[in-house]
PDB file of N, CA, C and O in Angstrom:
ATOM      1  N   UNK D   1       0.839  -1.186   0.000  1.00  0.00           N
ATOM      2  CA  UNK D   1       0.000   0.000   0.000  1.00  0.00           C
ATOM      3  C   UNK D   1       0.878   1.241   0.000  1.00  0.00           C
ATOM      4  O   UNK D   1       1.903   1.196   0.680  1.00  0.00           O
ATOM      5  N   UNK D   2       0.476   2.802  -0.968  1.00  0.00           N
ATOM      6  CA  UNK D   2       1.184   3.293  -0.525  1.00  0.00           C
ATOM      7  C   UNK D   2       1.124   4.326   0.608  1.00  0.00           C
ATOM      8  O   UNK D   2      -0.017   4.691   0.891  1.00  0.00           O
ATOM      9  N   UNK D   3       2.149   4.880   1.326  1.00  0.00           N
ATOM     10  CA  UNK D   3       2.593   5.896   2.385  1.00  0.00           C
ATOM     11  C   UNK D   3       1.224   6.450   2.335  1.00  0.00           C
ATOM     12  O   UNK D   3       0.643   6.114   3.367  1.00  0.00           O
ATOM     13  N   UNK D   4       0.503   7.127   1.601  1.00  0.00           N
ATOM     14  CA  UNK D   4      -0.312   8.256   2.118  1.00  0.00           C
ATOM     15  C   UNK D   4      -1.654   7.766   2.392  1.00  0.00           C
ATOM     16  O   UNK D   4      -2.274   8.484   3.176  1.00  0.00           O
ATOM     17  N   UNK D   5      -2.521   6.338   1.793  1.00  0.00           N
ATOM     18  CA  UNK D   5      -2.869   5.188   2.132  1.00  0.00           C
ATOM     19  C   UNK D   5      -3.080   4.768   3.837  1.00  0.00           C
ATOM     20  O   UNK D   5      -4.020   4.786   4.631  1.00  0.00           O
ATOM     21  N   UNK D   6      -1.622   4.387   3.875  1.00  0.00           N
ATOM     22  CA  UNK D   6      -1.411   4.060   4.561  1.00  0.00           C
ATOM     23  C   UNK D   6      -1.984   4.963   5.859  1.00  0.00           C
ATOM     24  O   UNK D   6      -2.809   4.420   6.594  1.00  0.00           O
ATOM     25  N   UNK D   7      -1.540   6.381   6.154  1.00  0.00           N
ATOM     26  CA  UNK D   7      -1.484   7.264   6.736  1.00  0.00           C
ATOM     27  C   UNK D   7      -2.856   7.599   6.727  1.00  0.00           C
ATOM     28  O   UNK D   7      -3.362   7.760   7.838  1.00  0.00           O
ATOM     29  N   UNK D   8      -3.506   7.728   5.834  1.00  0.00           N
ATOM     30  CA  UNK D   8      -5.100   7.667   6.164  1.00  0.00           C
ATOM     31  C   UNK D   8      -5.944   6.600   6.704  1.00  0.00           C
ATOM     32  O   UNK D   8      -6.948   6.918   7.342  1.00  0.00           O
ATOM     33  N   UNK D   9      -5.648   5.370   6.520  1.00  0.00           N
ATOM     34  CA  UNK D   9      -5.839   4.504   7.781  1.00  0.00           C
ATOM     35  C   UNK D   9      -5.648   4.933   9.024  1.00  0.00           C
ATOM     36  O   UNK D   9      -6.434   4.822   9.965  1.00  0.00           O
ATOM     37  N   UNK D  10      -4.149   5.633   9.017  1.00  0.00           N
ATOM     38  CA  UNK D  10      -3.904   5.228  10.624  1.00  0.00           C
ATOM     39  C   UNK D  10      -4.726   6.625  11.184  1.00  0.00           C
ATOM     40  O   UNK D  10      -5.078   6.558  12.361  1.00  0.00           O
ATOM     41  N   UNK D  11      -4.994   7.629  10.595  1.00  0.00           N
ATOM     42  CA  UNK D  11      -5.846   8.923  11.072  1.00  0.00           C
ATOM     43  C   UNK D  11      -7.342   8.316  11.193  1.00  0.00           C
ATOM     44  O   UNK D  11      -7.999   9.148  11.819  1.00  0.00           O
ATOM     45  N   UNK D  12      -8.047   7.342  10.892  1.00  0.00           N
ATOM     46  CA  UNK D  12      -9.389   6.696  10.742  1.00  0.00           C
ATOM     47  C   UNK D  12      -9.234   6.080  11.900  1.00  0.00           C
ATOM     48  O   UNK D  12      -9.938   6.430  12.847  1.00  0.00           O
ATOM     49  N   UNK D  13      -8.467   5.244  12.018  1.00  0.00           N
ATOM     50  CA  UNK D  13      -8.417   4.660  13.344  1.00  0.00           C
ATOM     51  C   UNK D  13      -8.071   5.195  14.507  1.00  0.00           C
ATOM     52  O   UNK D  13      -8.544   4.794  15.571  1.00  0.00           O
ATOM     53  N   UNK D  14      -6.982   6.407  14.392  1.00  0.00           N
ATOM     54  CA  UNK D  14      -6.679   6.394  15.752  1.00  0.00           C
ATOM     55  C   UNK D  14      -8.185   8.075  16.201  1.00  0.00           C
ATOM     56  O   UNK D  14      -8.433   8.555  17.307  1.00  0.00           O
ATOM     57  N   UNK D  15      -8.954   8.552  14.490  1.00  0.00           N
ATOM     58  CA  UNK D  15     -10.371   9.166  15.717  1.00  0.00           C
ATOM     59  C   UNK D  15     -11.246   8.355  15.544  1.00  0.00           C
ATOM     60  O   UNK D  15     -12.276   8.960  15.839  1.00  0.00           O
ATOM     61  N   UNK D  16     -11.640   6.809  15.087  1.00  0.00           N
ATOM     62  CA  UNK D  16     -12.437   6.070  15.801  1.00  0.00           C
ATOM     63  C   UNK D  16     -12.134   5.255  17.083  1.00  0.00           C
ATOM     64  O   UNK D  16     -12.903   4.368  17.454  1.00  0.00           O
ATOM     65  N   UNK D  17     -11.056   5.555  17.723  1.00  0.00           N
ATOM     66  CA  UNK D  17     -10.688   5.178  18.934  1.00  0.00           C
ATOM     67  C   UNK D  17     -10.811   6.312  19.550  1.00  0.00           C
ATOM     68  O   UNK D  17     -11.603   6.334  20.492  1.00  0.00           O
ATOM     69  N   UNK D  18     -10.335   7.117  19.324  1.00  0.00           N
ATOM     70  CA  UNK D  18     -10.563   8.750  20.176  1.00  0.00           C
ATOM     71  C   UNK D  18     -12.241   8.452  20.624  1.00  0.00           C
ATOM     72  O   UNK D  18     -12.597   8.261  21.787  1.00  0.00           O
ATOM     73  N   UNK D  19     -13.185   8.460  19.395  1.00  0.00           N
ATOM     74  CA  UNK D  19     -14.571   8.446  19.600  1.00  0.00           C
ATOM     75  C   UNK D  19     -15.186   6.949  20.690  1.00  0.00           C
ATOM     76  O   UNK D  19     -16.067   7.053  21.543  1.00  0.00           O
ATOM     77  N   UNK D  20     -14.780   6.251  20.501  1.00  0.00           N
ATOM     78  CA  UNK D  20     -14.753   4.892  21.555  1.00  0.00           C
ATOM     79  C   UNK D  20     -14.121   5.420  22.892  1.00  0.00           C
ATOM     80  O   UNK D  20     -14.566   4.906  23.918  1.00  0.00           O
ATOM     81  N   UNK D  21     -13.238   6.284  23.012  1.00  0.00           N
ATOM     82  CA  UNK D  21     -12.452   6.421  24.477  1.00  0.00           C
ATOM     83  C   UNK D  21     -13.773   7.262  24.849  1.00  0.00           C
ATOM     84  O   UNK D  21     -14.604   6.710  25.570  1.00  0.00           O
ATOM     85  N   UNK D  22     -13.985   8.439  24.437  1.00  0.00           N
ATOM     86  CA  UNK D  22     -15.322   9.439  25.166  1.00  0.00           C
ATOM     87  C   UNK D  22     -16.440   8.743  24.754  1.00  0.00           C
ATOM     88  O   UNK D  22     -17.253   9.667  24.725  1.00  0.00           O
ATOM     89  N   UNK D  23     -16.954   7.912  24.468  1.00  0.00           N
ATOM     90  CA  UNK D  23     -18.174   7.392  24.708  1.00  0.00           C
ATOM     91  C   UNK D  23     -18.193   6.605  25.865  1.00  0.00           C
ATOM     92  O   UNK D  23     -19.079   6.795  26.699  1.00  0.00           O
ATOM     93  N   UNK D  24     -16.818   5.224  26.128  1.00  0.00           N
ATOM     94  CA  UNK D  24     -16.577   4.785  27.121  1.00  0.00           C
ATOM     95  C   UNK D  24     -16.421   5.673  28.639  1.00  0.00           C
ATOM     96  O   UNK D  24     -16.857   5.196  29.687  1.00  0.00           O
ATOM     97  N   UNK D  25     -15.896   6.707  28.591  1.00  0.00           N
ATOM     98  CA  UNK D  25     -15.903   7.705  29.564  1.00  0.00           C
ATOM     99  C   UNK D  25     -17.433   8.315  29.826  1.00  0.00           C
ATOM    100  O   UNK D  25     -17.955   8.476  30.929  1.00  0.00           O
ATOM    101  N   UNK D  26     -17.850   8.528  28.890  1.00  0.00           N
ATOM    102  CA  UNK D  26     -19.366   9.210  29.178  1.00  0.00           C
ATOM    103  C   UNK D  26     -20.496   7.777  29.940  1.00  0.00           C
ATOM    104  O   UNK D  26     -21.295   8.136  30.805  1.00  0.00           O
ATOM    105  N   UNK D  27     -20.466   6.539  29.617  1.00  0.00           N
ATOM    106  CA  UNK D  27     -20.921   5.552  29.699  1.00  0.00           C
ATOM    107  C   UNK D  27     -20.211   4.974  31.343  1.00  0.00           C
ATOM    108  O   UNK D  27     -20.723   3.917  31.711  1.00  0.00           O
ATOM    109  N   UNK D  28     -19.400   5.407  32.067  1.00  0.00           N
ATOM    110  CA  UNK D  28     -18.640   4.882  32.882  1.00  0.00           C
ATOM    111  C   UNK D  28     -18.916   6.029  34.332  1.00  0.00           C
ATOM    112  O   UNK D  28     -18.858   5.684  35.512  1.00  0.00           O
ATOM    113  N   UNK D  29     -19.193   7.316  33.855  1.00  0.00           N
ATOM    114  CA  UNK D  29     -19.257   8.677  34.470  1.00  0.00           C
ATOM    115  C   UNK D  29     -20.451   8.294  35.874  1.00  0.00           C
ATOM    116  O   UNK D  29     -21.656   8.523  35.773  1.00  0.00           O
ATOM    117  N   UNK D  30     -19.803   7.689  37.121  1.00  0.00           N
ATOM    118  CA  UNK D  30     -20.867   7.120  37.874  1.00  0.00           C
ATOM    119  C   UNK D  30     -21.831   8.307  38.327  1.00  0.00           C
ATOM    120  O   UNK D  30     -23.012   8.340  38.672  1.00  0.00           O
ATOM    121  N   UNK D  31     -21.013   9.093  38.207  1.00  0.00           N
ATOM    122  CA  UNK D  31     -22.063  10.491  38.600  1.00  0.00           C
ATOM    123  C   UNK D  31     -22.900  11.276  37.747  1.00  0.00           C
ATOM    124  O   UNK D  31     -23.091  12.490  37.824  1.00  0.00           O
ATOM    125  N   UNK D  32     -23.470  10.316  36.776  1.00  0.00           N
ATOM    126  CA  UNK D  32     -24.498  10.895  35.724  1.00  0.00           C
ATOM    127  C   UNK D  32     -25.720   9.683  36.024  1.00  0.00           C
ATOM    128  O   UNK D  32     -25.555   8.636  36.649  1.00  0.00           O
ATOM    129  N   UNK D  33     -27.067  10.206  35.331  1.00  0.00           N
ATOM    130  CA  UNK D  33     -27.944   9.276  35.854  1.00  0.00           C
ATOM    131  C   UNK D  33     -28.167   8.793  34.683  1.00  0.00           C
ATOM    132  O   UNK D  33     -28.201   9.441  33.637  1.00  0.00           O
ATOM    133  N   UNK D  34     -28.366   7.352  34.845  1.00  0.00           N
ATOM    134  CA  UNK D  34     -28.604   6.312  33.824  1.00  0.00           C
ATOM    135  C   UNK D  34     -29.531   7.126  31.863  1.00  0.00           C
ATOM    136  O   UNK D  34     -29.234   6.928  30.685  1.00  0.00           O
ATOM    137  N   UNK D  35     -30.502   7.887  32.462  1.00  0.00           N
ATOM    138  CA  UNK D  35     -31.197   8.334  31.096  1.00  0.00           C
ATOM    139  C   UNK D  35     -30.402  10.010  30.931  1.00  0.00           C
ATOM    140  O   UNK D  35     -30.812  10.640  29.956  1.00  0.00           O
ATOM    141  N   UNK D  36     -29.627  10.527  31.562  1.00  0.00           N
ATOM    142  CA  UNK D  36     -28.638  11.414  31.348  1.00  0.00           C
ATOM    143  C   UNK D  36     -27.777  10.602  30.263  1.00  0.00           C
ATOM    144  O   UNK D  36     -27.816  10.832  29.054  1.00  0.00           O
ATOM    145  N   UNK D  37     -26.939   9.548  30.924  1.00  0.00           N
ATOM    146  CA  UNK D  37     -25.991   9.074  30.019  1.00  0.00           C
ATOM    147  C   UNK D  37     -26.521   8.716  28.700  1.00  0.00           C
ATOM    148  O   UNK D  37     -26.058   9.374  27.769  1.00  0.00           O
ATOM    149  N   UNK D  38     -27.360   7.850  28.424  1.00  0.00           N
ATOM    150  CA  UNK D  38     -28.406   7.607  27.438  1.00  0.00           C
ATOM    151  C   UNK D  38     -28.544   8.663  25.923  1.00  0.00           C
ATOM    152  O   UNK D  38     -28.370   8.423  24.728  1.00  0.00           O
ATOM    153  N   UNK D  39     -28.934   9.877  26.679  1.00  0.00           N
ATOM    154  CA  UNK D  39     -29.244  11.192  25.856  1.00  0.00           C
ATOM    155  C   UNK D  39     -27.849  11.638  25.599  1.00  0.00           C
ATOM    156  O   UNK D  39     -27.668  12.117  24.480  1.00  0.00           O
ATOM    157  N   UNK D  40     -26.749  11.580  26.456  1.00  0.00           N
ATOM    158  CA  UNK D  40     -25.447  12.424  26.237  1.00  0.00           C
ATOM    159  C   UNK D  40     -24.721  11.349  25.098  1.00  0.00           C
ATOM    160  O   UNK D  40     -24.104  11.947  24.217  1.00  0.00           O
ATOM    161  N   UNK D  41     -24.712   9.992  25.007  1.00  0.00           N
ATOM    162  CA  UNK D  41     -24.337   9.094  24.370  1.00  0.00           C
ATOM    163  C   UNK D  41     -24.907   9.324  22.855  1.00  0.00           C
ATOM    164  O   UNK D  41     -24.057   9.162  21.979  1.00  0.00           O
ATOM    165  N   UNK D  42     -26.246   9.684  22.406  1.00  0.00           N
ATOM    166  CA  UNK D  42     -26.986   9.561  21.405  1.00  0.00           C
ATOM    167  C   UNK D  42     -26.241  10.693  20.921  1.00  0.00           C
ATOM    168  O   UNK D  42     -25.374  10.504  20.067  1.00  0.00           O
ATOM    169  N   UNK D  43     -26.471  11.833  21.358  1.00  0.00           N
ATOM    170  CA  UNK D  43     -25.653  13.073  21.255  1.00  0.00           C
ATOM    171  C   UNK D  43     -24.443  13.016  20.692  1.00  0.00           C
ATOM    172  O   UNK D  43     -24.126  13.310  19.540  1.00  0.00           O
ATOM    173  N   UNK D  44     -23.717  12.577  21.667  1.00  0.00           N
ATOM    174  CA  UNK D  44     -22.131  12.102  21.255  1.00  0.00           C
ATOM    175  C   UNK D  44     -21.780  11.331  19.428  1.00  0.00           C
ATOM    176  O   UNK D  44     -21.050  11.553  18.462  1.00  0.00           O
ATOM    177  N   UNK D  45     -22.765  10.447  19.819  1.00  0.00           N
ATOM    178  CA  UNK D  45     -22.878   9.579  18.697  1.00  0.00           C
ATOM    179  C   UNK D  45     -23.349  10.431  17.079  1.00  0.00           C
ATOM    180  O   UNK D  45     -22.659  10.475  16.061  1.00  0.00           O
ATOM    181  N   UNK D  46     -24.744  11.042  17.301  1.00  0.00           N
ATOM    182  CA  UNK D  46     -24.974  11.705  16.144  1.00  0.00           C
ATOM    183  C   UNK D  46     -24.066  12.600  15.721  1.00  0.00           C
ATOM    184  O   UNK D  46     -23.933  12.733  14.504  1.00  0.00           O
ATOM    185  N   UNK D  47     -23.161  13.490  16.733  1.00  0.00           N
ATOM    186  CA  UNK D  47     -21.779  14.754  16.675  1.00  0.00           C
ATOM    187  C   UNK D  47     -21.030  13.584  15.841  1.00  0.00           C
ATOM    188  O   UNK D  47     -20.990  13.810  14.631  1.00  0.00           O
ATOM    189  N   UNK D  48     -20.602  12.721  16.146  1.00  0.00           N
ATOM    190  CA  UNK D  48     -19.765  11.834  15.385  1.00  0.00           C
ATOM    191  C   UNK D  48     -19.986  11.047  14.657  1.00  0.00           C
ATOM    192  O   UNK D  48     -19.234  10.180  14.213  1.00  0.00           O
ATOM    193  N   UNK D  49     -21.272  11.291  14.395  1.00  0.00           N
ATOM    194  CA  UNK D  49     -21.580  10.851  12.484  1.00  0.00           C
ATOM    195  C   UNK D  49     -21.929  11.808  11.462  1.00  0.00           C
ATOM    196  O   UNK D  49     -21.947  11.721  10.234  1.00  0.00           O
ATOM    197  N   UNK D  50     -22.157  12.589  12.133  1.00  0.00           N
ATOM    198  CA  UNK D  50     -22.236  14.078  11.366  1.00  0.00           C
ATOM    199  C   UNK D  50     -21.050  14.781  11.114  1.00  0.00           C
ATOM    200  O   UNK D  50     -21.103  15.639  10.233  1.00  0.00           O
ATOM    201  N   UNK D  51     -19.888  14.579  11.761  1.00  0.00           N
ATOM    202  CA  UNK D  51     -18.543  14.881  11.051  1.00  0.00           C
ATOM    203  C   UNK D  51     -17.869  13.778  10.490  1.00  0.00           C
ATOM    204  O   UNK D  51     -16.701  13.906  10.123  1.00  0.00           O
ATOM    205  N   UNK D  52     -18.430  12.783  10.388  1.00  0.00           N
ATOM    206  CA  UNK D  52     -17.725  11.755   9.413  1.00  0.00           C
ATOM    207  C   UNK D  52     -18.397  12.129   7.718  1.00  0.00           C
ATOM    208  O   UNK D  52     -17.742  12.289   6.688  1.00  0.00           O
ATOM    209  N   UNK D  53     -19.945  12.189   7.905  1.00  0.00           N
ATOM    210  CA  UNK D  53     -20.440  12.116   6.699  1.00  0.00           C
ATOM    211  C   UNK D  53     -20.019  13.771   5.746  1.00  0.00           C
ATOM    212  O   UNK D  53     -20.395  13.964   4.590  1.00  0.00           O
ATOM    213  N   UNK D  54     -19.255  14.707   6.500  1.00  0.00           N
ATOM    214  CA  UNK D  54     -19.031  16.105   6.183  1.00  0.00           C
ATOM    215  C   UNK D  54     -17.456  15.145   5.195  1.00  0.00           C
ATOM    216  O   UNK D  54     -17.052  15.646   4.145  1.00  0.00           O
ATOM    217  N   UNK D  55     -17.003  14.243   5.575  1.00  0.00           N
ATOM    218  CA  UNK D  55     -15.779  13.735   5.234  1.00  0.00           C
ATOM    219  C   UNK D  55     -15.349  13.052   4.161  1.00  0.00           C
ATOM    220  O   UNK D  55     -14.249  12.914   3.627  1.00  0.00           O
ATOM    221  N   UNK D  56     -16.846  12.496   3.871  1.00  0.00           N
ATOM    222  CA  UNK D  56     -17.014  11.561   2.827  1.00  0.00           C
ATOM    223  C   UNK D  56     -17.020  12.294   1.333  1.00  0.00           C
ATOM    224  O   UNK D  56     -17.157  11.617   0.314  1.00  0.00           O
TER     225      UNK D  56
END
């Protein structure tokens, strides 16, 4: 594969891990209440499909 290929993989992966670390953090946050986390998660989630599809 070449270099720049390559390098766009590794930028895909390392902000779909970024996006997995703060969802796991928001999901873990014992001091939020169960349908708080719920709504902040959906949130989270739509923010981060809405700048993927700006990408495409």
């Amino acid at each position: 594969m070449s270099d720049e290929l390559l390098s766009i993989i590794d930028r895909v992966g390392r902000r779909e891990g970024a996006n997995l670390k703060a969802l796991y953090v928001l999901l873990k946050n014992p001091n939020l209440k169960p349908k708080t986390k719920v709504k902040e998660a959906i949130k989270l989630i739509e923010d981060i499909d809405g700048k993927e599809s700006h990408h495409e």
